[in-house]
PDB file of C-alpha atoms and ligand atoms in Angstrom:
ATOM      1  CA  MET H   1     -17.881 -19.685  -7.143  1.00  0.00           C
ATOM      2  CA  ILE H   2     -14.430 -19.951  -8.760  1.00  0.00           C
ATOM      3  CA  GLU H   3     -12.170 -21.855  -6.470  1.00  0.00           C
ATOM      4  CA  HIS H   4      -8.484 -21.632  -5.848  1.00  0.00           C
ATOM      5  CA  GLY H   5      -7.492 -22.561  -2.579  1.00  0.00           C
ATOM      6  CA  LEU H   6      -5.735 -19.516  -1.822  1.00  0.00           C
ATOM      7  CA  LYS H   7      -5.812 -17.097   1.513  1.00  0.00           C
ATOM      8  CA  VAL H   8      -7.690 -13.641   1.015  1.00  0.00           C
ATOM      9  CA  LYS H   9      -5.301 -11.141   1.535  1.00  0.00           C
ATOM     10  CA  VAL H  10      -6.247  -7.116   2.239  1.00  0.00           C
ATOM     11  CA  ALA H  11      -3.726  -4.754   0.463  1.00  0.00           C
ATOM     12  CA  PRO H  12      -4.734  -1.305   1.804  1.00  0.00           C
ATOM     13  CA  SER H  13      -3.061   1.475  -0.816  1.00  0.00           C
ATOM     14  CA  ILE H  14      -1.283   4.092   0.793  1.00  0.00           C
ATOM     15  CA  LEU H  15      -1.503   6.072  -1.877  1.00  0.00           C
ATOM     16  CA  SER H  16      -4.806   7.556  -0.495  1.00  0.00           C
ATOM     17  CA  SER H  17      -2.902   8.791   2.499  1.00  0.00           C
ATOM     18  CA  ASP H  18      -2.086  12.079   3.605  1.00  0.00           C
ATOM     19  CA  PHE H  19       1.445  11.754   2.708  1.00  0.00           C
ATOM     20  CA  THR H  20       2.388  13.687   6.222  1.00  0.00           C
ATOM     21  CA  LYS H  21       1.026  10.884   8.074  1.00  0.00           C
ATOM     22  CA  MET H  22       2.197   7.834   6.592  1.00  0.00           C
ATOM     23  CA  ALA H  23       3.552   6.303   9.983  1.00  0.00           C
ATOM     24  CA  GLU H  24       0.512   6.941  11.166  1.00  0.00           C
ATOM     25  CA  SER H  25      -1.098   5.364   7.951  1.00  0.00           C
ATOM     26  CA  LEU H  26       0.833   2.447   8.576  1.00  0.00           C
ATOM     27  CA  ASP H  27       0.004   2.031  12.224  1.00  0.00           C
ATOM     28  CA  ALA H  28      -3.642   2.278  11.243  1.00  0.00           C
ATOM     29  CA  ILE H  29      -3.492  -0.163   8.192  1.00  0.00           C
ATOM     30  CA  LYS H  30      -2.175  -2.945  10.629  1.00  0.00           C
ATOM     31  CA  SER H  31      -4.784  -2.112  13.158  1.00  0.00           C
ATOM     32  CA  TRP H  32      -7.358  -2.779  10.660  1.00  0.00           C
ATOM     33  CA  GLY H  33      -6.267  -6.093  10.288  1.00  0.00           C
ATOM     34  CA  ALA H  34      -5.053  -5.637   6.831  1.00  0.00           C
ATOM     35  CA  ASP H  35      -2.362  -8.356   5.257  1.00  0.00           C
ATOM     36  CA  TRP H  36      -0.499  -6.330   2.867  1.00  0.00           C
ATOM     37  CA  VAL H  37       0.504  -2.245   2.713  1.00  0.00           C
ATOM     38  CA  HIS H  38      -0.243  -1.606  -1.116  1.00  0.00           C
ATOM     39  CA  CYS H  39       2.675   0.955  -2.454  1.00  0.00           C
ATOM     40  CA  ASP H  40       1.799   2.649  -5.591  1.00  0.00           C
ATOM     41  CA  VAL H  41       5.318   4.033  -7.236  1.00  0.00           C
ATOM     42  CA  MET H  42       4.281   6.431 -10.511  1.00  0.00           C
ATOM     43  CA  ASP H  43       6.959   7.860 -12.913  1.00  0.00           C
ATOM     44  CA  GLY H  44       5.077  10.873 -14.877  1.00  0.00           C
ATOM     45  CA  MET H  45       6.057   8.898 -17.683  1.00  0.00           C
ATOM     46  CA  PHE H  46       4.213   5.343 -17.854  1.00  0.00           C
ATOM     47  CA  VAL H  47       1.398   6.629 -16.058  1.00  0.00           C
ATOM     48  CA  PRO H  48       0.413  10.691 -16.349  1.00  0.00           C
ATOM     49  CA  ASN H  49       1.114  11.178 -12.246  1.00  0.00           C
ATOM     50  CA  ILE H  50       4.120  11.144  -9.830  1.00  0.00           C
ATOM     51  CA  THR H  51       3.850   9.184  -6.284  1.00  0.00           C
ATOM     52  CA  PHE H  52       7.249   8.544  -4.012  1.00  0.00           C
ATOM     53  CA  GLY H  53      10.129   6.208  -5.252  1.00  0.00           C
ATOM     54  CA  GLN H  54      12.705   4.137  -3.460  1.00  0.00           C
ATOM     55  CA  GLN H  55      13.335   6.282  -0.233  1.00  0.00           C
ATOM     56  CA  MET H  56       9.749   5.711   0.984  1.00  0.00           C
ATOM     57  CA  ILE H  57       9.517   2.389   0.523  1.00  0.00           C
ATOM     58  CA  ARG H  58      12.708   2.125   2.762  1.00  0.00           C
ATOM     59  CA  ASP H  59      11.517   4.317   5.146  1.00  0.00           C
ATOM     60  CA  PHE H  60       8.246   2.136   5.323  1.00  0.00           C
ATOM     61  CA  ARG H  61      10.448  -0.823   6.154  1.00  0.00           C
ATOM     62  CA  LYS H  62      12.587   0.841   8.990  1.00  0.00           C
ATOM     63  CA  HIS H  63       9.223   1.789  10.538  1.00  0.00           C
ATOM     64  CA  SER H  64       6.868  -1.248   9.626  1.00  0.00           C
ATOM     65  CA  ASP H  65       7.135  -4.874   9.634  1.00  0.00           C
ATOM     66  CA  MET H  66       4.213  -5.357   7.382  1.00  0.00           C
ATOM     67  CA  PHE H  67       4.282  -6.832   4.178  1.00  0.00           C
ATOM     68  CA  LEU H  68       5.180  -4.421   1.234  1.00  0.00           C
ATOM     69  CA  ASP H  69       3.142  -4.956  -1.714  1.00  0.00           C
ATOM     70  CA  VAL H  70       5.104  -2.553  -4.612  1.00  0.00           C
ATOM     71  CA  HIS H  71       3.277  -1.354  -7.625  1.00  0.00           C
ATOM     72  CA  LEU H  72       5.596  -0.493 -10.174  1.00  0.00           C
ATOM     73  CA  MET H  73       4.007   1.804 -12.368  1.00  0.00           C
ATOM     74  CA  VAL H  74       7.133   2.806 -13.968  1.00  0.00           C
ATOM     75  CA  GLN H  75       8.499   3.091 -17.817  1.00  0.00           C
ATOM     76  CA  ALA H  76      11.426   0.820 -17.650  1.00  0.00           C
ATOM     77  CA  PRO H  77      11.162  -0.993 -14.362  1.00  0.00           C
ATOM     78  CA  GLU H  78      14.671  -3.150 -14.546  1.00  0.00           C
ATOM     79  CA  ARG H  79      16.579   0.039 -14.029  1.00  0.00           C
ATOM     80  CA  TYR H  80      14.793   0.332 -10.228  1.00  0.00           C
ATOM     81  CA  ILE H  81      14.142  -3.228  -9.356  1.00  0.00           C
ATOM     82  CA  ASP H  82      17.100  -3.860  -7.295  1.00  0.00           C
ATOM     83  CA  GLU H  83      17.152  -0.604  -5.078  1.00  0.00           C
ATOM     84  CA  PHE H  84      13.443  -0.885  -4.106  1.00  0.00           C
ATOM     85  CA  ILE H  85      14.408  -4.768  -3.392  1.00  0.00           C
ATOM     86  CA  ASP H  86      17.229  -3.488  -1.187  1.00  0.00           C
ATOM     87  CA  ALA H  87      14.880  -1.053   0.329  1.00  0.00           C
ATOM     88  CA  GLY H  88      12.689  -3.534   1.677  1.00  0.00           C
ATOM     89  CA  ALA H  89      10.201  -4.638  -0.847  1.00  0.00           C
ATOM     90  CA  ASN H  90       8.318  -7.547  -0.221  1.00  0.00           C
ATOM     91  CA  LEU H  91       6.805  -8.183  -3.642  1.00  0.00           C
ATOM     92  CA  ILE H  92       7.479  -6.301  -6.942  1.00  0.00           C
ATOM     93  CA  THR H  93       4.556  -6.057  -9.490  1.00  0.00           C
ATOM     94  CA  VAL H  94       5.825  -4.367 -12.974  1.00  0.00           C
ATOM     95  CA  HIS H  95       3.276  -4.044 -15.499  1.00  0.00           C
ATOM     96  CA  GLN H  96       3.639  -5.947 -18.550  1.00  0.00           C
ATOM     97  CA  GLU H  97       3.082  -2.808 -20.857  1.00  0.00           C
ATOM     98  CA  ALA H  98       6.268  -1.171 -19.255  1.00  0.00           C
ATOM     99  CA  THR H  99       8.826  -3.892 -20.037  1.00  0.00           C
ATOM    100  CA  THR H 100      10.240  -5.052 -23.027  1.00  0.00           C
ATOM    101  CA  HIS H 101      11.592  -7.838 -22.064  1.00  0.00           C
ATOM    102  CA  LEU H 102       9.905  -9.241 -19.526  1.00  0.00           C
ATOM    103  CA  HIS H 103      11.005 -12.862 -18.661  1.00  0.00           C
ATOM    104  CA  ARG H 104      14.695 -10.744 -17.975  1.00  0.00           C
ATOM    105  CA  THR H 105      12.822  -8.543 -15.349  1.00  0.00           C
ATOM    106  CA  ILE H 106      11.058 -11.556 -13.650  1.00  0.00           C
ATOM    107  CA  LEU H 107      14.324 -13.204 -13.408  1.00  0.00           C
ATOM    108  CA  GLN H 108      15.774 -10.352 -11.917  1.00  0.00           C
ATOM    109  CA  ILE H 109      13.117 -10.024  -9.352  1.00  0.00           C
ATOM    110  CA  LYS H 110      13.317 -13.672  -8.361  1.00  0.00           C
ATOM    111  CA  ASP H 111      16.956 -14.242  -8.690  1.00  0.00           C
ATOM    112  CA  LYS H 112      16.800 -11.405  -5.332  1.00  0.00           C
ATOM    113  CA  GLY H 113      14.637 -13.629  -3.684  1.00  0.00           C
ATOM    114  CA  VAL H 114      11.758 -11.486  -3.653  1.00  0.00           C
ATOM    115  CA  LYS H 115       8.036 -12.238  -4.982  1.00  0.00           C
ATOM    116  CA  CYS H 116       6.938 -11.135  -7.751  1.00  0.00           C
ATOM    117  CA  GLY H 117       3.711  -9.936  -9.624  1.00  0.00           C
ATOM    118  CA  VAL H 118       3.202  -8.771 -13.152  1.00  0.00           C
ATOM    119  CA  ALA H 119       0.196  -6.306 -14.124  1.00  0.00           C
ATOM    120  CA  ILE H 120      -1.822  -5.690 -17.148  1.00  0.00           C
ATOM    121  CA  ASN H 121      -3.768  -2.650 -17.732  1.00  0.00           C
ATOM    122  CA  PRO H 122      -7.572  -3.327 -18.077  1.00  0.00           C
ATOM    123  CA  ALA H 123      -7.349  -3.338 -22.186  1.00  0.00           C
ATOM    124  CA  THR H 124      -4.436  -5.432 -21.832  1.00  0.00           C
ATOM    125  CA  SER H 125      -5.196  -9.604 -22.432  1.00  0.00           C
ATOM    126  CA  ILE H 126      -4.417 -11.856 -20.110  1.00  0.00           C
ATOM    127  CA  TYR H 127      -2.939 -14.358 -23.216  1.00  0.00           C
ATOM    128  CA  THR H 128       0.294 -11.884 -23.120  1.00  0.00           C
ATOM    129  CA  LEU H 129       1.082 -13.564 -19.493  1.00  0.00           C
ATOM    130  CA  GLU H 130       0.474 -17.237 -20.405  1.00  0.00           C
ATOM    131  CA  ASP H 131       3.825 -18.207 -20.829  1.00  0.00           C
ATOM    132  CA  VAL H 132       5.674 -16.614 -17.968  1.00  0.00           C
ATOM    133  CA  LEU H 133       2.743 -17.817 -15.529  1.00  0.00           C
ATOM    134  CA  PRO H 134       5.055 -20.524 -14.616  1.00  0.00           C
ATOM    135  CA  ASP H 135       7.864 -17.987 -13.120  1.00  0.00           C
ATOM    136  CA  ILE H 136       5.335 -15.500 -11.281  1.00  0.00           C
ATOM    137  CA  ASP H 137       3.962 -15.039  -7.773  1.00  0.00           C
ATOM    138  CA  MET H 138       0.894 -12.821  -8.555  1.00  0.00           C
ATOM    139  CA  VAL H 139      -1.042 -11.348 -11.555  1.00  0.00           C
ATOM    140  CA  LEU H 140      -2.025  -8.081 -10.911  1.00  0.00           C
ATOM    141  CA  LEU H 141      -5.165  -7.198 -12.618  1.00  0.00           C
ATOM    142  CA  MET H 142      -5.639  -3.443 -12.928  1.00  0.00           C
ATOM    143  CA  SER H 143      -9.576  -2.320 -12.786  1.00  0.00           C
ATOM    144  CA  CYS H 144      -8.698   1.068 -13.316  1.00  0.00           C
ATOM    145  CA  ASP H 145      -6.651   2.493 -15.726  1.00  0.00           C
ATOM    146  CA  PRO H 146      -3.584   3.277 -13.595  1.00  0.00           C
ATOM    147  CA  GLY H 147      -2.450   6.673 -12.102  1.00  0.00           C
ATOM    148  CA  PHE H 148      -5.133   7.929  -9.810  1.00  0.00           C
ATOM    149  CA  GLY H 149      -6.869   6.769  -7.023  1.00  0.00           C
ATOM    150  CA  GLY H 150     -10.827   7.138  -6.433  1.00  0.00           C
ATOM    151  CA  GLN H 151     -11.272   5.966 -10.329  1.00  0.00           C
ATOM    152  CA  PRO H 152     -14.636   4.209 -11.224  1.00  0.00           C
ATOM    153  CA  PHE H 153     -13.979   0.105 -11.249  1.00  0.00           C
ATOM    154  CA  ILE H 154     -13.703  -1.468 -15.139  1.00  0.00           C
ATOM    155  CA  PRO H 155     -16.190  -4.214 -14.752  1.00  0.00           C
ATOM    156  CA  TYR H 156     -14.531  -6.558 -17.978  1.00  0.00           C
ATOM    157  CA  ALA H 157     -11.273  -6.750 -15.601  1.00  0.00           C
ATOM    158  CA  LEU H 158     -13.597  -8.924 -13.564  1.00  0.00           C
ATOM    159  CA  ASN H 159     -13.742 -11.892 -16.812  1.00  0.00           C
ATOM    160  CA  LYS H 160     -10.532 -12.031 -16.727  1.00  0.00           C
ATOM    161  CA  ALA H 161     -10.016 -13.472 -13.451  1.00  0.00           C
ATOM    162  CA  PRO H 162     -11.748 -16.819 -14.539  1.00  0.00           C
ATOM    163  CA  LYS H 163      -9.929 -17.634 -17.285  1.00  0.00           C
ATOM    164  CA  LEU H 164      -6.416 -16.793 -15.366  1.00  0.00           C
ATOM    165  CA  ARG H 165      -7.693 -19.449 -13.124  1.00  0.00           C
ATOM    166  CA  GLU H 166      -8.326 -21.957 -15.746  1.00  0.00           C
ATOM    167  CA  MET H 167      -4.972 -21.278 -17.471  1.00  0.00           C
ATOM    168  CA  MET H 168      -3.371 -21.827 -13.985  1.00  0.00           C
ATOM    169  CA  GLY H 169      -4.154 -25.275 -14.006  1.00  0.00           C
ATOM    170  CA  ASP H 170      -2.351 -27.172 -11.377  1.00  0.00           C
ATOM    171  CA  ARG H 171      -0.312 -24.068 -10.363  1.00  0.00           C
ATOM    172  CA  GLN H 172      -2.975 -21.352  -8.524  1.00  0.00           C
ATOM    173  CA  ILE H 173      -1.039 -18.381  -7.855  1.00  0.00           C
ATOM    174  CA  ASP H 174      -2.805 -14.931  -6.319  1.00  0.00           C
ATOM    175  CA  ILE H 175      -4.592 -12.826  -8.747  1.00  0.00           C
ATOM    176  CA  GLU H 176      -4.753  -9.087  -7.096  1.00  0.00           C
ATOM    177  CA  VAL H 177      -7.340  -6.701  -8.082  1.00  0.00           C
ATOM    178  CA  ASP H 178      -6.975  -2.672  -8.183  1.00  0.00           C
ATOM    179  CA  GLY H 179      -8.921   0.414  -8.794  1.00  0.00           C
ATOM    180  CA  GLY H 180     -12.388   1.052  -7.126  1.00  0.00           C
ATOM    181  CA  VAL H 181     -12.960  -2.046  -5.074  1.00  0.00           C
ATOM    182  CA  SER H 182     -15.354  -1.210  -2.845  1.00  0.00           C
ATOM    183  CA  GLU H 183     -17.876  -2.911  -0.558  1.00  0.00           C
ATOM    184  CA  LYS H 184     -20.665  -2.575  -3.429  1.00  0.00           C
ATOM    185  CA  ASN H 185     -18.370  -4.613  -5.696  1.00  0.00           C
ATOM    186  CA  ILE H 186     -16.737  -6.801  -3.557  1.00  0.00           C
ATOM    187  CA  ASP H 187     -18.818  -9.933  -3.843  1.00  0.00           C
ATOM    188  CA  GLN H 188     -18.681 -10.694  -7.430  1.00  0.00           C
ATOM    189  CA  ILE H 189     -14.759  -9.868  -7.011  1.00  0.00           C
ATOM    190  CA  LEU H 190     -14.221 -12.585  -4.494  1.00  0.00           C
ATOM    191  CA  ALA H 191     -16.460 -14.937  -6.452  1.00  0.00           C
ATOM    192  CA  ALA H 192     -14.441 -14.520  -9.870  1.00  0.00           C
ATOM    193  CA  GLY H 193     -11.626 -15.600  -7.906  1.00  0.00           C
ATOM    194  CA  ILE H 194      -9.621 -13.299  -6.928  1.00  0.00           C
ATOM    195  CA  ASN H 195      -7.481 -13.380  -3.576  1.00  0.00           C
ATOM    196  CA  CYS H 196      -5.733 -10.137  -3.430  1.00  0.00           C
ATOM    197  CA  ILE H 197      -7.606  -7.046  -2.448  1.00  0.00           C
ATOM    198  CA  VAL H 198      -6.043  -3.430  -2.799  1.00  0.00           C
ATOM    199  CA  ALA H 199      -8.515  -0.832  -1.660  1.00  0.00           C
ATOM    200  CA  GLY H 200      -7.584   2.840  -1.331  1.00  0.00           C
ATOM    201  CA  SER H 201     -10.446   5.271  -1.022  1.00  0.00           C
ATOM    202  CA  ALA H 202     -12.608   2.428   0.028  1.00  0.00           C
ATOM    203  CA  LEU H 203     -10.790   1.779   3.461  1.00  0.00           C
ATOM    204  CA  PHE H 204      -9.210   5.512   3.746  1.00  0.00           C
ATOM    205  CA  LYS H 205     -12.567   7.103   3.160  1.00  0.00           C
ATOM    206  CA  SER H 206     -14.179   4.631   5.535  1.00  0.00           C
ATOM    207  CA  PRO H 207     -16.238   5.182   9.103  1.00  0.00           C
ATOM    208  CA  ASP H 208     -15.120   1.892   9.713  1.00  0.00           C
ATOM    209  CA  PRO H 209     -12.235   0.552   8.093  1.00  0.00           C
ATOM    210  CA  VAL H 210     -12.025  -2.341  10.589  1.00  0.00           C
ATOM    211  CA  ARG H 211     -15.263  -3.791   9.396  1.00  0.00           C
ATOM    212  CA  THR H 212     -14.600  -2.441   5.598  1.00  0.00           C
ATOM    213  CA  CYS H 213     -11.414  -4.746   5.917  1.00  0.00           C
ATOM    214  CA  GLU H 214     -13.326  -7.781   7.176  1.00  0.00           C
ATOM    215  CA  ILE H 215     -15.841  -6.858   4.258  1.00  0.00           C
ATOM    216  CA  LEU H 216     -13.025  -6.924   1.734  1.00  0.00           C
ATOM    217  CA  ARG H 217     -11.622 -10.020   3.320  1.00  0.00           C
ATOM    218  CA  ASN H 218     -15.344 -11.853   3.230  1.00  0.00           C
ATOM    219  CA  GLY H 219     -17.544 -10.585   1.051  1.00  0.00           C
ATOM    220  CA  ASN H 220     -21.062  -9.052   2.529  1.00  0.00           C
ATOM    221  CA  ARG H 221     -22.331 -11.900   4.342  1.00  0.00           C
TER     222      ARG H 221
HETATM  223  C1  LIG F 301      -4.474   3.152  -9.617  1.00  0.00           C
HETATM  224  C2  LIG F 301      -3.825   2.841  -8.329  1.00  0.00           C
HETATM  225  C3  LIG F 301      -4.441   1.945  -7.292  1.00  0.00           C
HETATM  226  C4  LIG F 301      -5.396   3.046  -6.345  1.00  0.00           C
HETATM  227  C5  LIG F 301      -6.370   2.482  -6.257  1.00  0.00           C
HETATM  228  O1  LIG F 301      -3.170   3.945 -10.221  1.00  0.00           O
HETATM  229  O2  LIG F 301      -2.710   1.512  -9.054  1.00  0.00           O
HETATM  230  O3  LIG F 301      -3.631   1.321  -6.357  1.00  0.00           O
HETATM  231  O4  LIG F 301      -4.414   3.632  -5.466  1.00  0.00           O
HETATM  232  O5  LIG F 301      -6.998   3.575  -5.382  1.00  0.00           O
HETATM  233  P1  LIG F 301      -8.655   3.143  -5.582  1.00  0.00           P
HETATM  234  O6  LIG F 301      -8.921   2.026  -4.495  1.00  0.00           O
HETATM  235  O7  LIG F 301      -9.047   4.056  -4.664  1.00  0.00           O
HETATM  236  O8  LIG F 301      -9.546   3.489  -6.742  1.00  0.00           O
HETATM  237 ZN1  LIG F 302      -1.937   0.053  -6.997  1.00  0.00          ZN
END
């Protein structure tokens, strides 16, 4: 078990919701006892799928007081960051692979007073983030190729977390995992030092999402 002293947060991915029932899904996510709402923004360019944009985040904010964890799977996200922040995002995560001037993009987010995460795809090395770690609030480790919910978990994503915790040293920040997370692999995920748990299918298809949420937070005990 890798120690980090951070709270575990569960972030249901609203991508797995019925898009005609977003308000009900936001209320359901809250009732499950989850911490964040994970919002997958896809542009059909960085990833082969299109989901929703700023207007959806603005409407989520009107309806809900929950923490909005906005995952931008968008090429050159710096074009839209200010709009997503104005819409009410609490945390903006950009992909290291999607922005040429990552340092500038991080500053753009932090200057507006919201939290900043950087995501890496399964095949991207954690060492690409070594120099920016002091400036960011979260690293998102993709455990599937981004673009779709319901894909299998890529196990080697887990090897990255203990190494990242070591790189972080005295300043431990959130590490989030996204893709194929379930009750079956959560024990290994938590043991690896990951503390922000994104889950779409595992929660939205669960017969008992409150119980699943509890297991994703504490493991199978
Ligand atoms: C994938 C998205 C994920 C997705 C996870 O590109 O970033 O957030 O919704 O869905 P599951 O948990 O079903 O793999
Ligand atoms: Zn995501």
